[in-house]
Coordinates of C-alpha atoms and ligand atoms in Angstrom, one line a residue:
M25 CA 119.6 72.3 77.7
S26 CA 117.0 70.4 78.3
E27 CA 116.4 66.9 78.0
Y28 CA 112.8 67.4 76.6
L29 CA 113.2 68.7 73.0
L30 CA 109.3 69.9 73.4
E31 CA 107.8 70.3 77.5
V32 CA 104.0 71.2 77.0
N33 CA 103.2 73.0 81.5
N34 CA 99.7 73.3 82.7
L35 CA 98.6 74.6 79.1
K36 CA 95.4 76.4 78.9
T37 CA 93.8 77.0 75.6
W38 CA 90.3 78.9 75.6
F39 CA 87.6 79.4 73.0
Y40 CA 85.2 82.8 73.8
T41 CA 82.3 82.1 72.5
F42 CA 78.8 83.3 72.6
R43 CA 77.7 80.7 74.8
G44 CA 80.3 80.9 76.9
V45 CA 83.9 80.0 77.4
V46 CA 85.4 76.8 76.2
K47 CA 88.0 75.1 78.3
A48 CA 89.5 73.0 75.1
V49 CA 92.8 73.0 76.8
D50 CA 93.1 73.7 80.4
G51 CA 95.9 73.4 82.5
V52 CA 97.5 70.0 79.7
S53 CA 101.2 69.1 81.0
F54 CA 104.4 66.5 79.1
S55 CA 106.7 66.4 77.6
L56 CA 108.9 64.1 74.6
K57 CA 112.2 63.7 74.1
K58 CA 113.7 63.9 70.7
G59 CA 113.3 60.6 69.0
E60 CA 109.8 60.0 71.1
V61 CA 106.2 59.0 69.7
L62 CA 104.2 59.8 71.8
G63 CA 99.9 58.9 71.4
I64 CA 97.6 61.5 72.3
V65 CA 93.6 60.1 73.6
G66 CA 90.9 60.3 74.4
E67 CA 87.2 61.1 73.2
S68 CA 86.0 62.5 70.3
G69 CA 85.8 66.4 72.2
C70 CA 87.9 65.6 74.5
G71 CA 90.7 68.1 73.1
K72 CA 93.1 66.4 71.2
S73 CA 93.6 68.6 68.1
I74 CA 93.4 72.0 70.0
T75 CA 96.5 70.5 71.5
G76 CA 98.7 69.4 68.9
F77 CA 97.1 72.9 67.2
S78 CA 98.2 75.7 70.5
I79 CA 102.1 73.7 69.5
L80 CA 102.5 75.7 66.7
K81 CA 100.6 78.3 67.8
L82 CA 97.8 77.8 65.6
I83 CA 95.0 79.3 67.3
D84 CA 92.7 81.9 66.1
P85 CA 89.8 84.0 68.4
P86 CA 87.8 83.9 69.2
G87 CA 90.8 81.1 70.7
Q88 CA 93.9 82.1 72.5
F89 CA 96.1 81.1 75.1
E90 CA 95.3 82.0 78.7
G91 CA 98.5 80.7 80.7
G92 CA 101.4 77.3 81.2
G93 CA 103.9 77.3 78.0
I94 CA 105.6 75.1 75.6
T95 CA 109.0 75.1 75.2
F96 CA 110.0 73.0 72.1
E97 CA 113.9 72.9 72.0
G98 CA 115.1 74.9 75.2
E99 CA 112.5 78.3 73.6
D100 CA 109.5 79.5 74.8
L101 CA 107.0 79.7 71.6
L102 CA 104.0 81.1 73.3
A103 CA 107.0 84.5 72.9
K104 CA 107.4 83.9 69.7
S105 CA 105.4 86.4 66.7
E106 CA 103.7 85.2 64.5
E107 CA 106.7 85.6 62.0
E108 CA 109.2 83.7 63.6
M109 CA 106.8 80.8 64.5
H110 CA 105.7 81.0 60.7
A111 CA 109.5 80.0 60.5
I112 CA 109.5 77.3 62.0
R113 CA 106.0 75.4 61.3
G114 CA 106.3 72.7 58.3
N115 CA 110.2 73.5 59.4
K116 CA 111.6 72.3 62.6
I117 CA 107.1 71.1 63.0
S118 CA 105.2 69.3 60.8
M119 CA 102.2 68.8 61.1
V120 CA 99.6 65.9 59.0
F121 CA 95.8 66.3 59.1
Q122 CA 93.4 64.0 59.3
D123 CA 92.4 64.4 55.7
P124 CA 94.4 65.2 52.9
M125 CA 92.4 66.3 50.1
T126 CA 91.9 69.1 52.3
S127 CA 96.1 69.8 52.6
L128 CA 96.8 68.9 48.9
N129 CA 95.9 71.2 46.8
P130 CA 94.1 70.0 43.5
L131 CA 95.5 72.0 41.0
Y132 CA 99.1 71.5 41.3
T133 CA 100.6 67.8 40.5
I134 CA 102.5 66.0 43.8
G135 CA 105.6 66.8 42.6
Q136 CA 105.0 70.2 42.7
Q137 CA 103.7 69.8 45.4
I138 CA 106.2 68.7 47.2
E139 CA 109.4 70.6 45.0
E140 CA 107.3 73.6 46.1
S141 CA 107.8 72.8 50.4
L142 CA 112.2 71.7 49.8
A143 CA 111.7 74.9 47.7
I144 CA 111.1 77.1 50.9
H145 CA 112.7 75.0 53.6
Q146 CA 115.2 73.7 51.9
T147 CA 116.7 76.8 49.4
Q148 CA 120.7 74.4 49.2
L149 CA 118.4 73.1 47.3
G150 CA 118.3 73.3 43.5
K151 CA 115.5 72.7 40.5
K152 CA 117.0 69.2 39.4
E153 CA 117.8 68.2 43.2
R154 CA 113.9 69.1 44.0
R155 CA 112.7 66.5 42.0
A156 CA 115.6 64.2 42.9
K157 CA 114.3 64.9 47.2
A158 CA 110.5 64.6 45.9
I159 CA 110.9 61.2 43.9
E160 CA 113.3 59.5 47.0
L161 CA 110.4 60.4 49.7
L162 CA 107.4 59.4 47.7
K163 CA 109.6 55.9 47.1
A164 CA 110.5 56.3 50.9
V165 CA 106.5 56.5 52.2
G166 CA 106.0 53.7 49.5
I167 CA 104.8 55.2 46.3
P168 CA 105.2 52.3 43.6
A169 CA 106.9 54.1 40.5
P170 CA 107.2 57.5 42.1
Q171 CA 109.8 59.1 39.2
E172 CA 105.7 58.6 37.2
R173 CA 103.7 59.0 39.9
I174 CA 105.5 62.3 40.9
S175 CA 103.4 63.9 37.8
S176 CA 100.0 62.9 38.7
Y177 CA 97.4 65.1 40.6
P178 CA 96.2 64.7 43.3
H179 CA 92.8 63.6 42.7
E180 CA 94.3 60.1 40.5
F181 CA 95.8 58.7 44.1
S182 CA 93.2 56.8 46.3
G183 CA 93.0 58.0 49.8
G184 CA 95.8 56.1 51.1
M185 CA 98.3 57.5 49.0
R186 CA 97.8 60.3 49.2
Q187 CA 97.6 60.7 52.4
R188 CA 101.5 59.1 51.9
V189 CA 101.9 61.9 49.8
I190 CA 101.2 64.1 52.8
I191 CA 103.2 62.5 54.9
A192 CA 105.8 62.3 52.7
I193 CA 106.1 66.5 51.9
S194 CA 105.3 66.3 55.9
L195 CA 108.5 64.3 55.8
A196 CA 110.5 66.3 53.8
T197 CA 112.1 69.8 55.6
N198 CA 112.9 67.1 58.0
P199 CA 111.7 68.6 61.1
E200 CA 112.4 66.7 64.4
L201 CA 108.7 67.1 65.6
I202 CA 106.0 66.0 63.0
I203 CA 102.0 66.5 64.1
A204 CA 100.1 63.6 63.4
D205 CA 96.3 64.3 64.3
E206 CA 94.2 61.5 62.8
P207 CA 96.4 61.2 60.3
T208 CA 95.1 57.6 59.1
T209 CA 90.8 58.0 60.7
A210 CA 89.3 58.4 57.6
L211 CA 90.8 55.5 55.7
D212 CA 90.3 51.8 55.2
V213 CA 91.3 49.5 59.1
T214 CA 93.9 48.2 56.6
V215 CA 95.2 50.8 55.2
Q216 CA 95.0 52.5 58.5
A217 CA 98.4 49.5 59.3
Q218 CA 99.9 50.3 56.7
V219 CA 100.3 53.8 56.3
I220 CA 100.6 54.0 60.3
R221 CA 103.8 52.0 59.9
R222 CA 105.1 53.8 57.3
L223 CA 104.8 56.0 58.8
L224 CA 106.7 54.8 62.3
E225 CA 109.8 53.4 59.8
L226 CA 110.1 57.1 59.2
V227 CA 110.5 58.5 62.0
R228 CA 112.1 55.5 64.3
S229 CA 115.1 55.4 61.6
Q230 CA 115.6 59.9 61.3
N231 CA 115.2 60.2 65.0
T232 CA 112.0 61.7 64.6
S233 CA 109.7 62.7 68.1
L234 CA 106.3 62.2 66.8
I235 CA 102.9 62.9 68.4
L236 CA 100.4 60.8 66.9
I237 CA 96.8 62.0 67.9
T238 CA 94.2 59.9 67.7
H239 CA 90.5 58.6 69.6
D240 CA 92.0 54.5 68.9
L241 CA 94.0 53.2 72.0
A242 CA 94.9 50.2 70.2
L243 CA 97.3 51.9 67.4
V244 CA 99.4 54.1 70.1
S245 CA 99.3 51.6 72.1
E246 CA 101.0 48.9 68.9
A247 CA 103.0 52.3 68.4
A248 CA 104.4 55.4 70.8
D249 CA 106.8 54.8 74.1
K250 CA 104.1 57.4 76.1
I251 CA 101.1 58.1 75.9
V252 CA 98.5 60.7 76.9
V253 CA 95.2 59.9 78.1
M254 CA 93.0 63.4 77.6
Y255 CA 89.2 64.0 79.3
C256 CA 87.2 67.2 78.9
G257 CA 90.8 69.5 78.0
K258 CA 92.7 67.7 81.0
V259 CA 95.1 64.7 81.1
V260 CA 93.7 62.4 83.2
E261 CA 96.5 59.0 82.3
R262 CA 100.3 60.0 81.7
G263 CA 102.8 57.8 81.5
T264 CA 104.5 55.4 79.4
V265 CA 102.7 52.5 77.2
T266 CA 103.6 49.7 79.5
D267 CA 102.0 51.7 82.6
I268 CA 98.7 53.4 80.8
I269 CA 97.7 49.5 79.1
E270 CA 98.6 47.6 81.7
S271 CA 98.4 49.1 85.6
P272 CA 95.8 52.1 84.3
A273 CA 95.3 53.6 87.4
H274 CA 92.1 56.3 86.2
P275 CA 89.6 54.5 85.2
Y276 CA 88.8 56.4 82.1
T277 CA 91.9 54.8 80.8
V278 CA 90.2 51.6 82.1
G279 CA 87.0 52.5 80.4
L280 CA 89.3 52.9 77.2
L281 CA 91.4 49.9 77.3
R282 CA 87.9 47.8 77.8
S283 CA 86.4 49.1 74.3
I284 CA 89.5 47.6 71.6
P285 CA 87.6 45.0 69.8
R286 CA 90.4 42.9 69.3
L287 CA 90.3 40.7 67.1
T288 CA 91.6 37.2 68.8
D289 CA 88.5 36.2 70.6
E290 CA 85.4 37.5 68.9
Q291 CA 82.8 36.5 72.3
S292 CA 84.2 39.0 74.2
R293 CA 81.5 42.6 74.1
L294 CA 83.2 45.7 74.3
E295 CA 82.3 47.4 76.8
Q296 CA 81.3 51.0 76.4
I297 CA 82.0 54.0 78.9
P298 CA 77.9 54.6 80.0
G299 CA 76.8 57.8 79.2
M300 CA 78.6 60.8 77.5
V301 CA 80.8 62.9 77.0
P302 CA 79.5 66.6 78.9
S303 CA 79.3 70.0 77.1
P304 CA 82.0 72.3 77.8
F305 CA 79.1 74.7 78.5
D306 CA 78.2 72.2 81.4
L307 CA 80.9 71.3 83.3
P308 CA 80.7 68.6 86.6
P309 CA 83.0 71.4 89.4
G310 CA 84.4 68.4 89.8
C311 CA 85.9 65.1 88.2
K312 CA 85.2 66.0 84.9
F313 CA 84.6 62.9 84.4
A314 CA 82.7 61.6 88.3
P315 CA 79.2 61.6 86.5
R316 CA 79.9 58.5 83.6
C317 CA 83.2 56.3 86.9
R318 CA 82.1 53.6 88.7
Y319 CA 84.4 53.9 91.0
C320 CA 82.7 58.1 91.9
Q321 CA 83.0 59.0 95.3
D322 CA 81.2 62.2 97.4
I323 CA 84.6 63.7 97.1
C324 CA 85.2 63.5 93.0
R325 CA 81.6 65.6 91.6
R326 CA 82.9 68.4 95.0
E327 CA 86.6 68.3 93.9
E328 CA 88.9 67.7 91.1
P329 CA 92.2 65.1 91.5
E330 CA 96.2 66.9 91.5
E331 CA 97.7 65.4 89.6
A332 CA 99.6 62.1 91.8
V333 CA 102.6 60.5 91.0
M334 CA 102.2 56.9 90.6
T335 CA 105.6 55.5 89.8
E336 CA 107.9 57.8 88.0
G337 CA 106.8 59.1 84.6
H338 CA 103.4 57.5 85.9
R339 CA 100.8 59.8 87.3
V340 CA 97.2 59.9 86.9
A341 CA 94.6 62.4 87.9
C342 CA 92.5 60.1 90.8
H343 CA 90.7 60.6 93.7
F344 CA 90.9 57.1 93.8
P345 CA 93.3 55.5 91.9
L346 CA 93.0 51.3 90.1
K347 CA 95.8 49.2 90.7
G348 CA 95.7 46.8 87.5
G349 CA 93.3 48.2 86.8
L350 CA 91.0 46.7 89.5
A351 CA 90.0 49.6 92.6
C352 CA 91.8 49.2 95.5
D353 CA 90.0 48.8 98.8
Ligands
ADP407 N1 87.0 77.2 67.3 C1 86.2 76.9 68.5 N2 85.6 77.7 68.8 C2 85.3 76.7 70.0 N3 85.1 75.4 70.4 C3 86.5 75.2 70.0 C4 87.0 75.7 68.7 N4 87.5 74.5 68.3 C5 87.6 73.4 69.2 N5 86.5 73.8 70.6 C6 86.1 73.8 70.8 O1 87.7 72.6 71.9 C7 86.8 71.4 72.1 C8 88.3 71.0 72.1 O2 88.3 70.2 70.3 P1 88.8 69.4 70.2 O3 90.2 69.2 70.4 O4 88.8 69.7 68.6 O5 88.7 68.4 70.8 P2 89.4 66.5 69.7 O6 89.8 67.1 69.0 O7 90.1 65.5 71.1 O8 88.5 65.6 69.1 C9 85.8 70.6 71.8 O9 84.6 71.3 72.5 C10 85.6 71.3 70.9 O10 84.0 72.1 70.5
MG408 MG1 90.3 65.8 66.7

């Protein structure tokens, strides 16, 4: 069997809208080993969420898989029926979404919702065991007085506590992989850090793999083993955290890194990447980043760059990759 838990290979997920085709995911490749944490970063609209939804095959018309493959535990997910995917979702792969209010049912207590998930996915557990396990999970995600809080309704929890509950539900089935899509964006910064830290402790201790989708490169640089940088539906750079943070090769990655606020030096002014993400209906013909790139040359406007290997595992799709974040002449 492959050394990878998940392999995404040249995946294409397109939407056929009345305005034209949106190539939301357009030839994305990356891989993940058991227990690894992978960060997917990029500005809003770059295809991060659709990549996550694609792995769970939660793509509805007008979206469709246009090509490529997704292999999970050696099996081709794109060949699976909806019934088979249903068994995988929430069981082997679970997803944590941005807004905990939309994933929790306001009419049921926290305990009922965790226990329901356990009843579906861990059928060997009896009623009492499910309650005990639910309390254990609430404790694991850092909810104080779990024996009492288990009978509360979602609206009785703060945003941070609700997101902890969602994480508890996602962990309830001992999944192999959790896909967390901007899991803490709706929370304030201190709470974000606490929730993410707890999620990481839990996945690390259980050797669960995690895909952390976020526009926050600072967050993934702390949390992840590997990073995939997306731009306009494509992977522009991927590698280990060290590759990406210390030797970024794509000007887009460098731009993202320069726009991270640093708490330590108040003086440094943040550099924003000039220009905007182009409309998916009006993508430039060559490199999608060319119109915003300070190193852009003629070939960049004409030809789409192929992914080049920098070092083992560090790949960049750029005609003129940078060395150590600087242009090489
Ligand atoms: N249901 C849909 N129909 C048409 N276009 C969509 C749909 N969902 C997402 N898109 C488009 O796909 C692109 C990628 O979206 P998304 O993956 O949500 O970006 P991100 O998560 O990086 O912000 C965007 O241009 C978005 O407008
Ligand atoms: Mg998104």
